[in-house]
Coordinates of C-alpha atoms and ligand atoms in Angstrom, one line a residue:
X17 CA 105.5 81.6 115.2
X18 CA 105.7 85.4 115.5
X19 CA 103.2 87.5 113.6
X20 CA 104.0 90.9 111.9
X21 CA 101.5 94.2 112.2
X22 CA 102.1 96.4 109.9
X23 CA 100.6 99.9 109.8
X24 CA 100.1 102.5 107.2
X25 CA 97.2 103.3 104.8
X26 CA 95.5 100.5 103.0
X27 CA 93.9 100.3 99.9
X28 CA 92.5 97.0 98.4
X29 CA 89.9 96.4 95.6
X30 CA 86.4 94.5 95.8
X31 CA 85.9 95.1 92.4
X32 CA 86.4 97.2 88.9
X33 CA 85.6 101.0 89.9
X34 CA 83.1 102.3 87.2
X35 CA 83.7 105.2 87.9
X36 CA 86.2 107.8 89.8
X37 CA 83.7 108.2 93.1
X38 CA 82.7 104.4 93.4
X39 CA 83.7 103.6 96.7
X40 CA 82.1 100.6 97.2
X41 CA 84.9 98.7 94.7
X42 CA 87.6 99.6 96.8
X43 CA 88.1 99.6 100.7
X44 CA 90.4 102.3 101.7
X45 CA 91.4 102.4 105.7
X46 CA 93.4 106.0 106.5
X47 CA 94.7 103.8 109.4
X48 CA 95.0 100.5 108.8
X49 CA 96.2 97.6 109.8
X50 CA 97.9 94.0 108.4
X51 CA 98.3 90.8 110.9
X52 CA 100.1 88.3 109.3
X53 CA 100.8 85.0 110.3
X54 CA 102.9 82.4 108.2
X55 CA 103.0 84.5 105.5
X56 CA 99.3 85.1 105.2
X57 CA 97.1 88.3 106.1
X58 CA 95.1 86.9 109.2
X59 CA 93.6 90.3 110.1
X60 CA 93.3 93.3 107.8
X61 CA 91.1 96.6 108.6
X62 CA 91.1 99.6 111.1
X63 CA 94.7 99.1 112.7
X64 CA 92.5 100.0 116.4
X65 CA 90.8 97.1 115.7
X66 CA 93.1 94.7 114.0
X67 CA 95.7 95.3 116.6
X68 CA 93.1 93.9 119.7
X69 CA 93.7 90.4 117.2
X70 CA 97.5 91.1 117.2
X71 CA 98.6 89.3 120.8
X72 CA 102.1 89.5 122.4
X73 CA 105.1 89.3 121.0
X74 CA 103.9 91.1 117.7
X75 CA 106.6 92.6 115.2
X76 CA 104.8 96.1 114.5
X77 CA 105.9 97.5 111.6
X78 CA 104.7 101.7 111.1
X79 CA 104.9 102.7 107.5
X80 CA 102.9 105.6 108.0
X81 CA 102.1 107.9 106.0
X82 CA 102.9 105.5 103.4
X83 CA 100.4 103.1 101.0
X84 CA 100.2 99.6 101.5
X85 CA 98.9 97.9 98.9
X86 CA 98.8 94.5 97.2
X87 CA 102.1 93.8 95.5
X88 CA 101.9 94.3 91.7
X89 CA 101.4 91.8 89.5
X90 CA 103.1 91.6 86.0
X91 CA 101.1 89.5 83.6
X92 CA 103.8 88.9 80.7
X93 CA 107.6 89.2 80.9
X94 CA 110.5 88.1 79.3
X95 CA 112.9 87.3 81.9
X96 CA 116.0 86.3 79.8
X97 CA 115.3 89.4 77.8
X98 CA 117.1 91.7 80.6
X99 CA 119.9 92.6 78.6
X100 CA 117.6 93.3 75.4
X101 CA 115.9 95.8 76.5
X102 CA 116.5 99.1 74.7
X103 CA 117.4 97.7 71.6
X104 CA 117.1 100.4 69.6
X105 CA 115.6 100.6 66.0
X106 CA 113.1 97.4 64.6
X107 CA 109.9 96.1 65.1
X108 CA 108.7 92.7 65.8
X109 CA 110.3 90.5 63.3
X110 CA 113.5 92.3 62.9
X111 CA 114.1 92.7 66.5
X112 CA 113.3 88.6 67.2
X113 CA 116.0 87.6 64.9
X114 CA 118.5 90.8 65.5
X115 CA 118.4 91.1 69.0
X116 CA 116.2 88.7 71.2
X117 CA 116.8 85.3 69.9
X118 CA 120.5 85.8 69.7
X119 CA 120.4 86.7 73.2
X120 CA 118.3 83.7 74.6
X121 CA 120.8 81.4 73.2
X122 CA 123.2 82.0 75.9
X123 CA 120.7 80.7 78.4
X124 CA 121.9 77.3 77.4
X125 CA 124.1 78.0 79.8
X126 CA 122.3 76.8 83.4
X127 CA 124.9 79.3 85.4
X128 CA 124.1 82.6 82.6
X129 CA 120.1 81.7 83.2
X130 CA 120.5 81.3 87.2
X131 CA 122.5 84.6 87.1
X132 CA 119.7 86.2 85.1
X133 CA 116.9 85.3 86.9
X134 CA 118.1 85.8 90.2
X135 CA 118.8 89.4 88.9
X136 CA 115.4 89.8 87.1
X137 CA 113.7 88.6 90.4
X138 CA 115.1 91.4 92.6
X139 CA 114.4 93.8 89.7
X140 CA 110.6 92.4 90.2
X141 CA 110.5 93.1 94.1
X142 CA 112.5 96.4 93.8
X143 CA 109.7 97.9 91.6
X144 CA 107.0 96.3 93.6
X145 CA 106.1 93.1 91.6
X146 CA 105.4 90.3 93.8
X147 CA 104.1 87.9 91.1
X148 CA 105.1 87.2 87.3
X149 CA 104.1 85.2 84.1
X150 CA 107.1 84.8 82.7
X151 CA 108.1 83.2 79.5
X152 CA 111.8 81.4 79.9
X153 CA 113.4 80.6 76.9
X154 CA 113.4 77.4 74.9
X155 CA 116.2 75.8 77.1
X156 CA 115.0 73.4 80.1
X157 CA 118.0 74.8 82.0
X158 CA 115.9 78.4 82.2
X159 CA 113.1 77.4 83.7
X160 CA 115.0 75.4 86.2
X161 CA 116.7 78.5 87.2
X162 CA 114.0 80.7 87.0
X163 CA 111.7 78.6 89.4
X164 CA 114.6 77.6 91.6
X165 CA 114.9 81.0 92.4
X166 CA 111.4 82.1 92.5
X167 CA 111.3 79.3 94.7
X168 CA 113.8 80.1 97.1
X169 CA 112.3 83.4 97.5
X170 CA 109.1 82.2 98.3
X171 CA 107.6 84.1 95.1
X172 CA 104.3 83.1 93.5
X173 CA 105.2 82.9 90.2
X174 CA 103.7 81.6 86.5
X175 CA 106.3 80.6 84.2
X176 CA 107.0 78.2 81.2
X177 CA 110.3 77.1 78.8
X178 CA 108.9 78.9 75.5
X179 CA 108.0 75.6 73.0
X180 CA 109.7 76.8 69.4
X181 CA 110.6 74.5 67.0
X182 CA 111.6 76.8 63.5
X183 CA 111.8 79.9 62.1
X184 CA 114.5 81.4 65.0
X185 CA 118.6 80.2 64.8
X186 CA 119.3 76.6 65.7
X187 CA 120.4 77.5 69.5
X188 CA 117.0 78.7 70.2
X189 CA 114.6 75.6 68.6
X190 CA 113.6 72.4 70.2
X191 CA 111.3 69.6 68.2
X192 CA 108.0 69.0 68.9
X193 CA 109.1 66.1 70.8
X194 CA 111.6 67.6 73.3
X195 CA 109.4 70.3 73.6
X196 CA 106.8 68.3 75.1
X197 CA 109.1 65.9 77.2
X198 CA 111.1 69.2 78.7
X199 CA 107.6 70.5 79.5
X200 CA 106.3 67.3 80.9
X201 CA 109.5 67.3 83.3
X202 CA 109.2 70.8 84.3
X203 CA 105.6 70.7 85.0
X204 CA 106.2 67.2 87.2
X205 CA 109.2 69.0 89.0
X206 CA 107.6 72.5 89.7
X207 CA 104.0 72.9 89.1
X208 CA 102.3 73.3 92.5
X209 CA 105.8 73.3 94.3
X210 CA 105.4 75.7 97.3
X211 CA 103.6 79.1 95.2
X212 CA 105.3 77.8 91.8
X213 CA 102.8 77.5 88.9
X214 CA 103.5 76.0 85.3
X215 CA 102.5 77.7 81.9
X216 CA 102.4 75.6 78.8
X217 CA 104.5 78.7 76.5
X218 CA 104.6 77.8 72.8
X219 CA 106.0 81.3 71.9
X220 CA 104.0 82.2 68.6
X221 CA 102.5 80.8 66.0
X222 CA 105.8 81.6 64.0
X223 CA 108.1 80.0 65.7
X224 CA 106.1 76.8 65.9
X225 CA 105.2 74.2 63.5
X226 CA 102.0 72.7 63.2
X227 CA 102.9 69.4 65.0
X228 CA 104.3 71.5 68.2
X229 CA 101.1 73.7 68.1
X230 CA 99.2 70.2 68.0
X231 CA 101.7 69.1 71.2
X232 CA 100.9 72.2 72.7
X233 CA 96.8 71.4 72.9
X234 CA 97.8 68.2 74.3
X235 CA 99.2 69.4 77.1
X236 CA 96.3 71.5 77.9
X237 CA 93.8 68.7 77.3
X238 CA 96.6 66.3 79.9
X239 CA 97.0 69.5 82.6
X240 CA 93.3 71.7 82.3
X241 CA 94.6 73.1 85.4
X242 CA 97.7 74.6 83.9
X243 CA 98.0 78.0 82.7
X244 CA 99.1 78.3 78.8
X245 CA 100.7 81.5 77.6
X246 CA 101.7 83.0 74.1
X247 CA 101.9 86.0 71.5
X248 CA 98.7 86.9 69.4
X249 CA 97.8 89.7 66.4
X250 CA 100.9 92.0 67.6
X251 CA 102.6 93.4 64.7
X252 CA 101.1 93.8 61.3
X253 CA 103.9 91.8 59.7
X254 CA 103.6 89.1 62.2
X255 CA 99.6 88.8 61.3
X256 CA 100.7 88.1 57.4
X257 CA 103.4 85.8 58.2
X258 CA 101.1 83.4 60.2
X259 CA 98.9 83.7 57.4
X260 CA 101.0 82.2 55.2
X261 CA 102.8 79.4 57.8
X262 CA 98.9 78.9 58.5
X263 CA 96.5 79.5 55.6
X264 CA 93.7 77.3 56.5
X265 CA 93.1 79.2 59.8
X266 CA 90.4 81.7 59.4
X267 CA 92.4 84.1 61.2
X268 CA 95.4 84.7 63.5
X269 CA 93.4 83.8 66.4
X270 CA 91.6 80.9 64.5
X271 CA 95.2 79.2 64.6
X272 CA 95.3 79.0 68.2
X273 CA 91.4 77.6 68.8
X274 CA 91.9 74.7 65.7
X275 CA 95.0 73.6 68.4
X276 CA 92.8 74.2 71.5
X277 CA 94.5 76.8 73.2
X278 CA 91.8 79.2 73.6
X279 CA 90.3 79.0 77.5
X280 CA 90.2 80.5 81.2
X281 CA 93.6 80.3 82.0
X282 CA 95.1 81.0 78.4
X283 CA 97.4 84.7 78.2
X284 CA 97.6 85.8 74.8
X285 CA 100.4 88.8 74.8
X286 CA 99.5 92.1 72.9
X287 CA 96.0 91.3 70.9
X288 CA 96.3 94.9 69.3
X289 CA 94.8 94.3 65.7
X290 CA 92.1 91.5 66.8
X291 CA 89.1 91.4 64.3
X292 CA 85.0 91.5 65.8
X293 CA 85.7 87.6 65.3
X294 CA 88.6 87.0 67.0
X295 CA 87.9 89.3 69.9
X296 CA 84.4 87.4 70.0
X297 CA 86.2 84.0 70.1
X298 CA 88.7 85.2 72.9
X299 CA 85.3 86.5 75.0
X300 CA 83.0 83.4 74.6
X301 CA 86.9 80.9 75.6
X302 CA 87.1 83.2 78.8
X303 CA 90.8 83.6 77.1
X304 CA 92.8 87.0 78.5
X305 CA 94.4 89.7 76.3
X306 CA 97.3 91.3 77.9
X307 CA 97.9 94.7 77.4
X308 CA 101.5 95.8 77.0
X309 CA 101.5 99.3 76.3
X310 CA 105.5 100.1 77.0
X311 CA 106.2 97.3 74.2
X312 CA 103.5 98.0 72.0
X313 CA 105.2 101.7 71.7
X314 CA 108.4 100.7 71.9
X315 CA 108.3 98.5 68.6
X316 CA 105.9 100.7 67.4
X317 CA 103.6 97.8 67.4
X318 CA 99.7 99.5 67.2
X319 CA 97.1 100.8 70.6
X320 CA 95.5 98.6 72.3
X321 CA 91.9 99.4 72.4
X322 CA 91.4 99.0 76.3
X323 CA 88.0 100.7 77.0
X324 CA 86.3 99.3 73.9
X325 CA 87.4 95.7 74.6
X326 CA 85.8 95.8 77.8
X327 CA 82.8 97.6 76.7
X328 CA 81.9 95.5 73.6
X329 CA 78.9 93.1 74.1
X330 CA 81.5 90.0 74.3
X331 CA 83.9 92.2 76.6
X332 CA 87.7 90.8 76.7
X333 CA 89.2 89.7 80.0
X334 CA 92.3 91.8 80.1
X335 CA 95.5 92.0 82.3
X336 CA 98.4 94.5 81.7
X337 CA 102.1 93.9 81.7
X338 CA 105.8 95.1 81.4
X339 CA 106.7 92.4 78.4
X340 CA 110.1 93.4 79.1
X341 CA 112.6 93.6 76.6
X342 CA 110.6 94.2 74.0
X343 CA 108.9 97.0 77.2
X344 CA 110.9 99.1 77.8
X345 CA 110.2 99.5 82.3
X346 CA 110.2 97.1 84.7
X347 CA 108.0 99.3 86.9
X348 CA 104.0 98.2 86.9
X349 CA 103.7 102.1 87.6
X350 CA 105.5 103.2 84.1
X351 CA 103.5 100.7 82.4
X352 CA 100.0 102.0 84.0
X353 CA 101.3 105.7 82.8
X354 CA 102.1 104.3 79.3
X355 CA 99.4 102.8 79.2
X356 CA 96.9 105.8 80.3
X357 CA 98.4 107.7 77.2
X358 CA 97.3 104.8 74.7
X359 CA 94.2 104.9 76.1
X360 CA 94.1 108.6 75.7
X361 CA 95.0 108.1 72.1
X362 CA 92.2 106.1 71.3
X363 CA 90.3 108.8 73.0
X364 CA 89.3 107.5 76.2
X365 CA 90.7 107.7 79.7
X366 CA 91.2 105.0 82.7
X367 CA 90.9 106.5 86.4
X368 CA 93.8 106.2 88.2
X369 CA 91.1 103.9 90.5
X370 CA 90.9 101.5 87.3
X371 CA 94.5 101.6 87.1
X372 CA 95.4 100.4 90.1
X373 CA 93.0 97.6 90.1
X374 CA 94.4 96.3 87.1
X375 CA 98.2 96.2 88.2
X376 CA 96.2 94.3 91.6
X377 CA 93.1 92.5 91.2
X378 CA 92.4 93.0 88.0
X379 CA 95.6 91.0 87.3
X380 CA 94.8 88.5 89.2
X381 CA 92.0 87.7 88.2
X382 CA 92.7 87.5 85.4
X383 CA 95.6 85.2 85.7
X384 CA 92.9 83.1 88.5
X385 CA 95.3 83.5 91.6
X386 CA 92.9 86.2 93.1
X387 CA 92.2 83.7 95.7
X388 CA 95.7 84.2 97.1
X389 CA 97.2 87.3 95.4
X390 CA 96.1 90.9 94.4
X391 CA 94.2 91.9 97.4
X392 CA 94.6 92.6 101.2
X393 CA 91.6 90.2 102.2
X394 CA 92.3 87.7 105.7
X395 CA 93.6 84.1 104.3
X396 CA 95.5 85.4 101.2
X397 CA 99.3 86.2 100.9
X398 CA 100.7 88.8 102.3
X399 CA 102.3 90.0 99.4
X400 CA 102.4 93.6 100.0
X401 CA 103.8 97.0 98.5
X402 CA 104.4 99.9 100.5
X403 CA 104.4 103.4 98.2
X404 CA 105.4 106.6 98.5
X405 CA 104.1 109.4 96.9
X406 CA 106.9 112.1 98.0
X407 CA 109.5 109.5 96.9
X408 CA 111.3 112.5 95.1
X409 CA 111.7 116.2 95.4
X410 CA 109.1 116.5 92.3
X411 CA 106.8 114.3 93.5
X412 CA 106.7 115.8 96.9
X413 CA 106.1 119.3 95.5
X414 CA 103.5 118.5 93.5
X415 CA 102.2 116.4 96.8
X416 CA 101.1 119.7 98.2
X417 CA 98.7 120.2 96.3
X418 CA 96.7 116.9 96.5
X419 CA 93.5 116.5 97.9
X420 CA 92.4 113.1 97.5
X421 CA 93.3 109.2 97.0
X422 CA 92.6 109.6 93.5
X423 CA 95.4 112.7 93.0
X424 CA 98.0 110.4 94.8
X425 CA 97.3 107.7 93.0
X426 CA 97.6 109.0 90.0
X427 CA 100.5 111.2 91.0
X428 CA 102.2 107.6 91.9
X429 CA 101.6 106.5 88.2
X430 CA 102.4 109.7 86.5
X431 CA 105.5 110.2 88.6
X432 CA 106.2 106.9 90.7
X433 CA 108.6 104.2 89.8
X434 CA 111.3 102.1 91.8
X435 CA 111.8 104.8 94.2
X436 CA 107.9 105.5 94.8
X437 CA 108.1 101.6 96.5
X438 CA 109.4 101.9 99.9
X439 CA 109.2 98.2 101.0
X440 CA 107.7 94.8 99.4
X441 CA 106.5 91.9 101.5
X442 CA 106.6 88.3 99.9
X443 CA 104.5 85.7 102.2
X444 CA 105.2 88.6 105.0
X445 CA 108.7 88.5 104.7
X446 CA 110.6 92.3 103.9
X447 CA 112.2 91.6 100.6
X448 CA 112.8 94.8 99.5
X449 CA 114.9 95.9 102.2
X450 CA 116.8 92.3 102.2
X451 CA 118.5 93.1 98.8
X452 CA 121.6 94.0 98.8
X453 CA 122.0 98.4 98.6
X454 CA 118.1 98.2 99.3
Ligands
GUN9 N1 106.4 87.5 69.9 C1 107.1 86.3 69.9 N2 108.1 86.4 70.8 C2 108.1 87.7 71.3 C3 108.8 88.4 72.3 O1 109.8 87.9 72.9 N3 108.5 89.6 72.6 C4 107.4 90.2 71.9 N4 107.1 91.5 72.2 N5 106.7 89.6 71.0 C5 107.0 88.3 70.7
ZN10 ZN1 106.1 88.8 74.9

């Protein structure tokens, strides 16, 4: 088996960065270097050093002066909601019913959701997103195409047929029964199939009656090992609804915990308007908020309060994401930049440092795959994204006038998207440069 060096400037994360100057959470090697061996990082450090492990017959691969980083990680993402995005003109509710569910119901169609996904996945590696949790839609038939292509690209990916049983038109509902069976079948076919990893996805509390909620918690109890993903406390509108479909629960989140979804490996999208209780419920469960700051301005949905979620005495585990269509960028960049300026509004700032742990490490611990993902360390994937920060004439002029790591980075997410990522391993393959056009 040939082994790949590649060469450039690393950056990988040991840990949140308090602050702007701690350089102990990061290691950062000017010249660096990447063995990798069956598509997993066997030697990563000074490239002097790592390329006395490398052997003969090495591929050597020279990005210099480029970044190489761990690839991105998107923690919630629509991918049947490709041609939804930029839907102008509703929030939440209205742009469920008037744009998105109409548009899922074509994925009944096992050839439209094949197409889809294998066009959402190049999307992914073209802007540097190496792993996913993606919600399919209610249709068996998606998820089948979305992990047979994940799977064919050797992706790690997290993704789940979204459970939804009423509220939404009849080509988008399941029962609580077929729910459960098509999720039974899909977690036997895929879960643990080469990097492929099952969610349990009941989409909202809306969309799902009491009994599928109940089904939901008994697939958790029957797979503890199995992520579960859904919506929470996005949209003002939303929160009364749920109320109403739900008006023994103590709160929005309260629905969610009587069915036993709260936990370690539970995603709940958005969390904007979470009360003291709720956020203190999601803390004590080890349950994740996602932050999704293109959607969340998009559909004009509220701020996330980043900084005071992870500062409170029960601090929030917290992963970021696209949530394309209802985000409105595909690129983990964008989303860090939107993201920066929500923070701002709430009157606090992240450090570029922060930021780029999140979209790596941070994400994936959060999701539990930092063991294999969302670091350079020896023995995980090499999933790998090479940036550049004079991708375009602007950046590159205002490149002259950075001094440090922490001005490129943050040029990269102020400026950077698609064209900012030069190359994208997946298990040390090139995927970036294997699409078609590049
Ligand atoms: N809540 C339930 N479904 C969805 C969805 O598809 N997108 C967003 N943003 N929120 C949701
Ligand atoms: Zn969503």
């Amino acid at each position: 088996m040939t082994s790949t060096l590649l060469r450039g400037r690393t950056l990988s994360f040991l840990r949140w960065p308090e602050a702007i100057d701690d350089h102990t959470a990061w290691r950062y090697e000017e010249d660096g270097g990447l063995l990798i061996r069956d598509g997993k990082i066997v030697a990563a450090g000074a490239y002097a050093q790592v390329e006395k492990q490398a052997g003969e017959g090495v591929r050597k691969i020279d990005h210099r002066p480029h970044l190489l980083l761990p690839g991105f990680i998107d923690a919630h993402v629509h991918f049947p909601q490709m041609q939804v995005i930029a839907s102008y003109g509703a929030e939440l509710l209205d742009w469920l019913n008037t744009y998105t569910f109409p548009e899922e119901t074509k994925f009944a169609n096992a050839q439209h959701g094949r197409r889809i996904a294998r066009l959402f996945l190049d999307e992914m590696v073209r802007h540097g997103t190496t792993t996913v949790a993606a919600y399919c839609s209610v249709h068996k038939a998606s998820a089948e195409a979305f992990f047979a292509e994940s799977h064919d690209r050797n992706m790690l990916n997290i993704a789940g047929k979204v459970m939804m049983d009423r509220n939404a038109p009849a080509g988008v509902l399941d029962t609580p029964q077929s729910g459960y069976d098509d999720t039974k079948a899909l977690i036997a076919e895929w879960h643990g199939k080469g990097r492929q990893l099952y969610a349990i996805t009941p989409r909202f509390a809306i969309t799902s009656s009491p009994e599928q909620l109940e089904m939901s918690g008994a697939l958790c109890r029957e797979h503890p090992d199995l992520h579960m993903q859904t919506h929470l406390s996005e949209n003002h509108a939303e929160i009364a609804f749920t109320q109403q479909l739900y008006p023994q629960a103590r709160d929005y989140t309260d629905v969610y915990e009587q069915y036993g979804l709260l936990g370690k490996r539970s995603l709940f999208g958005h969390c904007i308007h979470l009360s003291e209780r709720e956020a203190d419920a999601l803390s004590d469960s080890g349950s994740v908020a996602v932050f999704c700051p293109t959607s969340n301005l998009f559909l004009g949905s509220g701020l996330f309060d980043y900084q005071r979620f992870r500062r409170r005495d029960k601090p929030l585990r917290i992963a970021a994401a696209t949530d394309v269509g209802g985000g409105t960028n595909y690129s983990m960049l964008r989303t860090m930049d939107e993201g920066y300026k929500v923070i701002a509004l709430n009157g606090e700032k992240l450090n570029p440092l922060q930021s780029f742990w999140q979209l790596t490490r941070g994400n994936a611990e959060a999701l539990s795959v930092a063991e294999k993902v969302g670091t350079l360390d020896e023995c995980t994937d090499a999933d790998i994204t090479v940036l550049d920060a004079r991708a375009t004439p602007a950046m590159r002029l205002r490149m002259e006038t950075v001094e440090t790591l922490a001005e490129e980075l943050f040029l990269l997410q102020t400026l950077g998207d698609d064209r900012a990522v030069r190359e994208v391993y997946v298990a040390g393959r090139p995927a970036k440069s294997d699409l078609i056009g590049g």
